[in-house]
mmCIF file of C-alpha atoms in Angstrom:
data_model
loop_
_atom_site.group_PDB
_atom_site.id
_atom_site.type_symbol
_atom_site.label_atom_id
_atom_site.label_comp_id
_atom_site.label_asym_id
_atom_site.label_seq_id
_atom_site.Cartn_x
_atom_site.Cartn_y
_atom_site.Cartn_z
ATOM 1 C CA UNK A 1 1.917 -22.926 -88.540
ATOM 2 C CA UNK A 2 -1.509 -21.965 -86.912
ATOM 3 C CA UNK A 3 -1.780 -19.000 -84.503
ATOM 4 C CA UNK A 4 -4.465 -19.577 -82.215
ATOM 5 C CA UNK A 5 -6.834 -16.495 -82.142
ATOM 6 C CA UNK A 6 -9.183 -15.833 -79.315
ATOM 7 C CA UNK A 7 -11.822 -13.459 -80.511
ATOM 8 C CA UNK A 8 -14.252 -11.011 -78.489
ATOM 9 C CA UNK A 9 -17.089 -10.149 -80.393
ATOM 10 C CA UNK A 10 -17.669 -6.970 -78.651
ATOM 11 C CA UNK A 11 -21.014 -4.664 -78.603
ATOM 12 C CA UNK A 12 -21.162 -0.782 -77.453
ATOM 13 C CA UNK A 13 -23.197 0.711 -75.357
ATOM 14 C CA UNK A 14 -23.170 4.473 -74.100
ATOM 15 C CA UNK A 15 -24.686 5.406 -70.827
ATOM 16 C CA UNK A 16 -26.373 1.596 -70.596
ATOM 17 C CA UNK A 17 -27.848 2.039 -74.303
ATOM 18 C CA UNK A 18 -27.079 -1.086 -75.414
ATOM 19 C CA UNK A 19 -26.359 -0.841 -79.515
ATOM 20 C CA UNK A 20 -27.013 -3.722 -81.930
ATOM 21 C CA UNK A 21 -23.858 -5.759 -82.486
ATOM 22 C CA UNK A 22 -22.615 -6.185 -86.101
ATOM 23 C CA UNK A 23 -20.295 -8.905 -85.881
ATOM 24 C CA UNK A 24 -21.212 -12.698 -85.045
ATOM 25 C CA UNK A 25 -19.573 -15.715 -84.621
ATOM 26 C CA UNK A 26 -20.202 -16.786 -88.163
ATOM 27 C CA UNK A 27 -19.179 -13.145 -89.702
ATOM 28 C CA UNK A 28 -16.029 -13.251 -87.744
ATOM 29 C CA UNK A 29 -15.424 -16.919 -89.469
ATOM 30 C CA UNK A 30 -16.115 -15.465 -93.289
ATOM 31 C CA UNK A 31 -13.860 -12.683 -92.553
ATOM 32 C CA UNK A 32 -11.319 -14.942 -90.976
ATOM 33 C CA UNK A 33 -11.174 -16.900 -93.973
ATOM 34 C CA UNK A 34 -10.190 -13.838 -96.013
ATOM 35 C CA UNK A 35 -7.495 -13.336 -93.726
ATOM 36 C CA UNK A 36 -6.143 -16.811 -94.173
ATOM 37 C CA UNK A 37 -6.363 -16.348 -98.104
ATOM 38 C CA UNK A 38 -4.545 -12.794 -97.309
ATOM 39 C CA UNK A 39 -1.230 -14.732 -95.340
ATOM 40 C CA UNK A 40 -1.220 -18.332 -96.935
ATOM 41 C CA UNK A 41 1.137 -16.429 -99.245
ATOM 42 C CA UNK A 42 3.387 -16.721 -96.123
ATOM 43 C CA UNK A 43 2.477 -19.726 -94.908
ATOM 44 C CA UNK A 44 0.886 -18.398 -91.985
ATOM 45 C CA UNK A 45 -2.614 -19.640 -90.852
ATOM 46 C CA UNK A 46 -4.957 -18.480 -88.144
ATOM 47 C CA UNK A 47 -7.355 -20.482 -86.171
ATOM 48 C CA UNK A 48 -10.466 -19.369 -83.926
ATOM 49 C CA UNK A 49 -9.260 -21.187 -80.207
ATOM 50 C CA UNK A 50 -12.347 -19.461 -78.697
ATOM 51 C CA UNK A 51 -14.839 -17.126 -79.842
ATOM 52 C CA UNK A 52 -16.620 -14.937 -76.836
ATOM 53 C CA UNK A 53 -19.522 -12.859 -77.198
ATOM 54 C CA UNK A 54 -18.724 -10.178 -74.656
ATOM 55 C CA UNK A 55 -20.919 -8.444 -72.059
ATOM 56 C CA UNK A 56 -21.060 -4.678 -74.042
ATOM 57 C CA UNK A 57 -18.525 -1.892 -73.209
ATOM 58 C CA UNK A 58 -20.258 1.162 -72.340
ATOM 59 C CA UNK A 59 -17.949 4.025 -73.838
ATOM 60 C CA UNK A 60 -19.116 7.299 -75.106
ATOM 61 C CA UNK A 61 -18.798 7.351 -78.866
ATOM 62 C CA UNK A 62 -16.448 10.359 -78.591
ATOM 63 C CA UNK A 63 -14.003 8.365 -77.055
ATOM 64 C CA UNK A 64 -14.104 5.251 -78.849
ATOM 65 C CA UNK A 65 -12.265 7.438 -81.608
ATOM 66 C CA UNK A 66 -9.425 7.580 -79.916
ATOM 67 C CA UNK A 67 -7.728 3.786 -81.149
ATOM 68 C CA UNK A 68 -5.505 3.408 -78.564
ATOM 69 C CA UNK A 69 -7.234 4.052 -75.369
ATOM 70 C CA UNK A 70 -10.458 1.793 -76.806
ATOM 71 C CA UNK A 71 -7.967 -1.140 -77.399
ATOM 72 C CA UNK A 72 -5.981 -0.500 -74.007
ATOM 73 C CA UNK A 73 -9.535 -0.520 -72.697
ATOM 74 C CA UNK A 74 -10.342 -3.782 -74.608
ATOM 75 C CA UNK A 75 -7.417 -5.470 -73.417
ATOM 76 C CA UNK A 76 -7.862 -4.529 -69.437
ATOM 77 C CA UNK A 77 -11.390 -6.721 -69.451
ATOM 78 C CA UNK A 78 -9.121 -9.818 -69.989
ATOM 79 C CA UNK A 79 -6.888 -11.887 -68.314
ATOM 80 C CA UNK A 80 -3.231 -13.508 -70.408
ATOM 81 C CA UNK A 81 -3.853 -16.902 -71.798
ATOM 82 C CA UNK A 82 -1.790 -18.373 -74.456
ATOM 83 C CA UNK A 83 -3.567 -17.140 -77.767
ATOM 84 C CA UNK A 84 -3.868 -13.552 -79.801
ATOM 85 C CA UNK A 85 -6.817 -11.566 -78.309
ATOM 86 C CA UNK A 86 -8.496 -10.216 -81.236
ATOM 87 C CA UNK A 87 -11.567 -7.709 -80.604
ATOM 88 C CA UNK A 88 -14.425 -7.627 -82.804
ATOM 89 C CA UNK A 89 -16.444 -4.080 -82.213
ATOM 90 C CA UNK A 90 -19.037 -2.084 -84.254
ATOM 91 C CA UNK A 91 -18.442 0.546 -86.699
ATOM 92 C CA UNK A 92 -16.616 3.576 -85.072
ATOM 93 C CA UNK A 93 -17.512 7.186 -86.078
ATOM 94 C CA UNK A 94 -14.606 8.980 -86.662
ATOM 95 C CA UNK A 95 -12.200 6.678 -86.540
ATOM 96 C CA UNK A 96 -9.336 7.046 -89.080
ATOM 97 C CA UNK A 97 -8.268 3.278 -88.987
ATOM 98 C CA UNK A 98 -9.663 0.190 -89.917
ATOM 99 C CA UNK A 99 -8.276 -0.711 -86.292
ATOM 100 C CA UNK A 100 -5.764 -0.933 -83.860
ATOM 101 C CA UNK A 101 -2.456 -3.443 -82.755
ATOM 102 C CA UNK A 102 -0.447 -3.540 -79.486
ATOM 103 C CA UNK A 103 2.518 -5.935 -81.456
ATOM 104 C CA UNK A 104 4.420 -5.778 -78.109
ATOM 105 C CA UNK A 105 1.348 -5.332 -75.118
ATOM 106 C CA UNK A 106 2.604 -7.659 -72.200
ATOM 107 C CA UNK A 107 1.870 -10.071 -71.430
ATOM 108 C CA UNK A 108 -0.764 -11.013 -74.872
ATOM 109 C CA UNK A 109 -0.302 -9.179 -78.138
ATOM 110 C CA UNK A 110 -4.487 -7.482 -79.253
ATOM 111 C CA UNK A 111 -5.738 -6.004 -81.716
ATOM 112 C CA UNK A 112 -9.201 -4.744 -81.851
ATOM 113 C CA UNK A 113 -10.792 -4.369 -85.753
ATOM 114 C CA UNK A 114 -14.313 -2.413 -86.255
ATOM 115 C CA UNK A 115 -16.984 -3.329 -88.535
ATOM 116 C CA UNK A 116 -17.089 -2.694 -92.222
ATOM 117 C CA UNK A 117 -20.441 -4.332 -93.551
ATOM 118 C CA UNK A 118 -19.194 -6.695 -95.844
ATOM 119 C CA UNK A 119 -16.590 -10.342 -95.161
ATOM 120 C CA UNK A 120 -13.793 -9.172 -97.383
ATOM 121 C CA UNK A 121 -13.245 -5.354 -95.921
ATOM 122 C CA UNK A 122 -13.984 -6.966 -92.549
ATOM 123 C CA UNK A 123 -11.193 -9.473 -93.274
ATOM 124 C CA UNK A 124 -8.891 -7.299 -95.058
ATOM 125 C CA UNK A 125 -9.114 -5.161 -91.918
ATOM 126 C CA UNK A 126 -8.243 -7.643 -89.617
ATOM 127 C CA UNK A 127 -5.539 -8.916 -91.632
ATOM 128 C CA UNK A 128 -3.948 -5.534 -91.965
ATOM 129 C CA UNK A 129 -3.865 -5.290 -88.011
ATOM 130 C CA UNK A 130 -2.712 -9.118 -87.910
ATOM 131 C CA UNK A 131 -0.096 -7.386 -89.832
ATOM 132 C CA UNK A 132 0.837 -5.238 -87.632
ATOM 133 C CA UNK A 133 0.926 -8.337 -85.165
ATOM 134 C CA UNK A 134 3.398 -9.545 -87.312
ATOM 135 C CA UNK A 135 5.958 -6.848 -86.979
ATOM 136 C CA UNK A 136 4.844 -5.256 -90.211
ATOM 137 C CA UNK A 137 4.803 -1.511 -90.827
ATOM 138 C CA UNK A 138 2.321 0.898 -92.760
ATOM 139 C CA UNK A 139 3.833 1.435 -96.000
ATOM 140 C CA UNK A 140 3.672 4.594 -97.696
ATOM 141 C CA UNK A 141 2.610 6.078 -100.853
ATOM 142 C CA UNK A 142 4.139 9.118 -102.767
ATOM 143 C CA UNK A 143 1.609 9.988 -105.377
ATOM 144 C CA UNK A 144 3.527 12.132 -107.342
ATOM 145 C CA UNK A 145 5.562 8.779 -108.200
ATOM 146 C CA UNK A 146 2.805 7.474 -110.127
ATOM 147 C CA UNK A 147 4.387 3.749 -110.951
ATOM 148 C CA UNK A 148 5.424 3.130 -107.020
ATOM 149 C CA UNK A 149 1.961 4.370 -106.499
ATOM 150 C CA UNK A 150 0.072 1.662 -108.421
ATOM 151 C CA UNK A 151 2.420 -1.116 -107.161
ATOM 152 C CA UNK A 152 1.980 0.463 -103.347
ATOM 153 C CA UNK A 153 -1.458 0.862 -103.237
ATOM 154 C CA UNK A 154 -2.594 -2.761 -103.612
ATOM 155 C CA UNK A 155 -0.204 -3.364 -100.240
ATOM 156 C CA UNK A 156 -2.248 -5.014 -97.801
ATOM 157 C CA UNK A 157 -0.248 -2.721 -95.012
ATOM 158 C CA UNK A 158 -1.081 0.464 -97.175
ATOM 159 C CA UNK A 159 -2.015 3.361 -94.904
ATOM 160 C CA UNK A 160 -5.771 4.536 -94.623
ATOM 161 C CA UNK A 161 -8.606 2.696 -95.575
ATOM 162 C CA UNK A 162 -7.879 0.598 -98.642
ATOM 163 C CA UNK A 163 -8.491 -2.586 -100.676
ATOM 164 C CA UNK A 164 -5.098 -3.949 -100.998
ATOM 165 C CA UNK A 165 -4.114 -7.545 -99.765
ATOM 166 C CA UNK A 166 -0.762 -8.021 -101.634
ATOM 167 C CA UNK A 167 2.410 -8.689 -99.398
ATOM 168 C CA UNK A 168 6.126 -8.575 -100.433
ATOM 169 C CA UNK A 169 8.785 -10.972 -100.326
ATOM 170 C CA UNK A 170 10.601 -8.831 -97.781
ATOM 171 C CA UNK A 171 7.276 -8.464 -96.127
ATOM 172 C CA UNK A 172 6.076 -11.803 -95.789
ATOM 173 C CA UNK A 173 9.894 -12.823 -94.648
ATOM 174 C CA UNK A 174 9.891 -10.242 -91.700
ATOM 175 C CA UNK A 175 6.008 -11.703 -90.843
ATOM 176 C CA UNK A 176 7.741 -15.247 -90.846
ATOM 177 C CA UNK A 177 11.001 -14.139 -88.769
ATOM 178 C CA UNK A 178 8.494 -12.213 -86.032
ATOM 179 C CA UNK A 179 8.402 -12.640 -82.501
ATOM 180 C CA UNK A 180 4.619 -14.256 -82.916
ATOM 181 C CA UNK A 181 5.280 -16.723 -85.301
ATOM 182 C CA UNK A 182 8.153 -17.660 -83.238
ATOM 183 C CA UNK A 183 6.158 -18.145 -80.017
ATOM 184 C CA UNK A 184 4.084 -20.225 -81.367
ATOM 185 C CA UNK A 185 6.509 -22.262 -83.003
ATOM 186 C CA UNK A 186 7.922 -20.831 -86.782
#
């Protein structure tokens, strides 16, 4: 079941500095690829319905740190359609996450998912917040339990910034029972 993803490739810029971008279209295809690898475990695939290089948001790099208000920020410059609204943005100083989800923003659900040099953490990224998308929750990891800790931390919804990509049964049955796979016709 495809879920059509419409992508903003996103630049800075702080008092009319423009910044070089990072992403392109054809980045944000390698690293979209990962993140099909990542959910074809669940059967769930993600396609590119448009892919917009936006004009740049000029945003002091102090407050780009704070996730939410850059992604409610994001989301304002756009008008619903019928598609994910994914926003591709630079690296952000300071900024604990990979990335950031609305799951349940009215009337589209966004994400936005910052740069990490390379098409697998750039992917994994994004598939961690397409995760969230899916009605999927951090999970946590208590290091003093040393065997939950090596099965935990190769969780693609692990907490922080990690490598993990795995996804368990119960997780890939919620992402298949969510409200997005639904709407767009699991």
């Amino acid at each position: 079941m495809p879920i059509p993803l419409r992508i903003y490739i996103t630049p800075f810029a702080d008092r009319g500095s423009v910044e070089p971008g990072q992403w392109s279209s054809e980045t944000a295809k390698k690293a979209l690829d990962v993140v099909n690898t990542i959910w074809s475990k669940a059967k769930i695939a993600f396609v590119i319905s448009d892919c917009l290089m936006e004009k740049p948001l000029d945003m002091a790099k102090s407050a780009r740190s704070n996730d939410q208000r850059l992604l409610g920020v994001l989301a304002s410059r756009h008008d619903p359609d019928n598609a994910v609204h994914i926003y591709l943005v630079n690296s952000i100083e300071n900024l604990a996450a990979g990335g950031s989800s609305y799951p349940n923003s009215q009337p589209e659900p966004a994400s936005f998912v910052q740069w990490y040099g390379n098409d697998h953490a750039n992917g994994r990224a994004w598939a961690h917040e397409l995760g969230h998308l899916l009605s999927l929750d951090h999970v946590e990891i208590d290091y003093s339990n040393e065997k939950q800790a090596a099965r935990r931390v190769k969780n693609l919804m692990t907490i922080g910034l990690s490598v993990g990509s795995d996804l368990t049964g119960q997780q890939i049955d919620a992402a298949k029972g969510s409200k997005l796979v639904k709407r767009f016709g699991g």
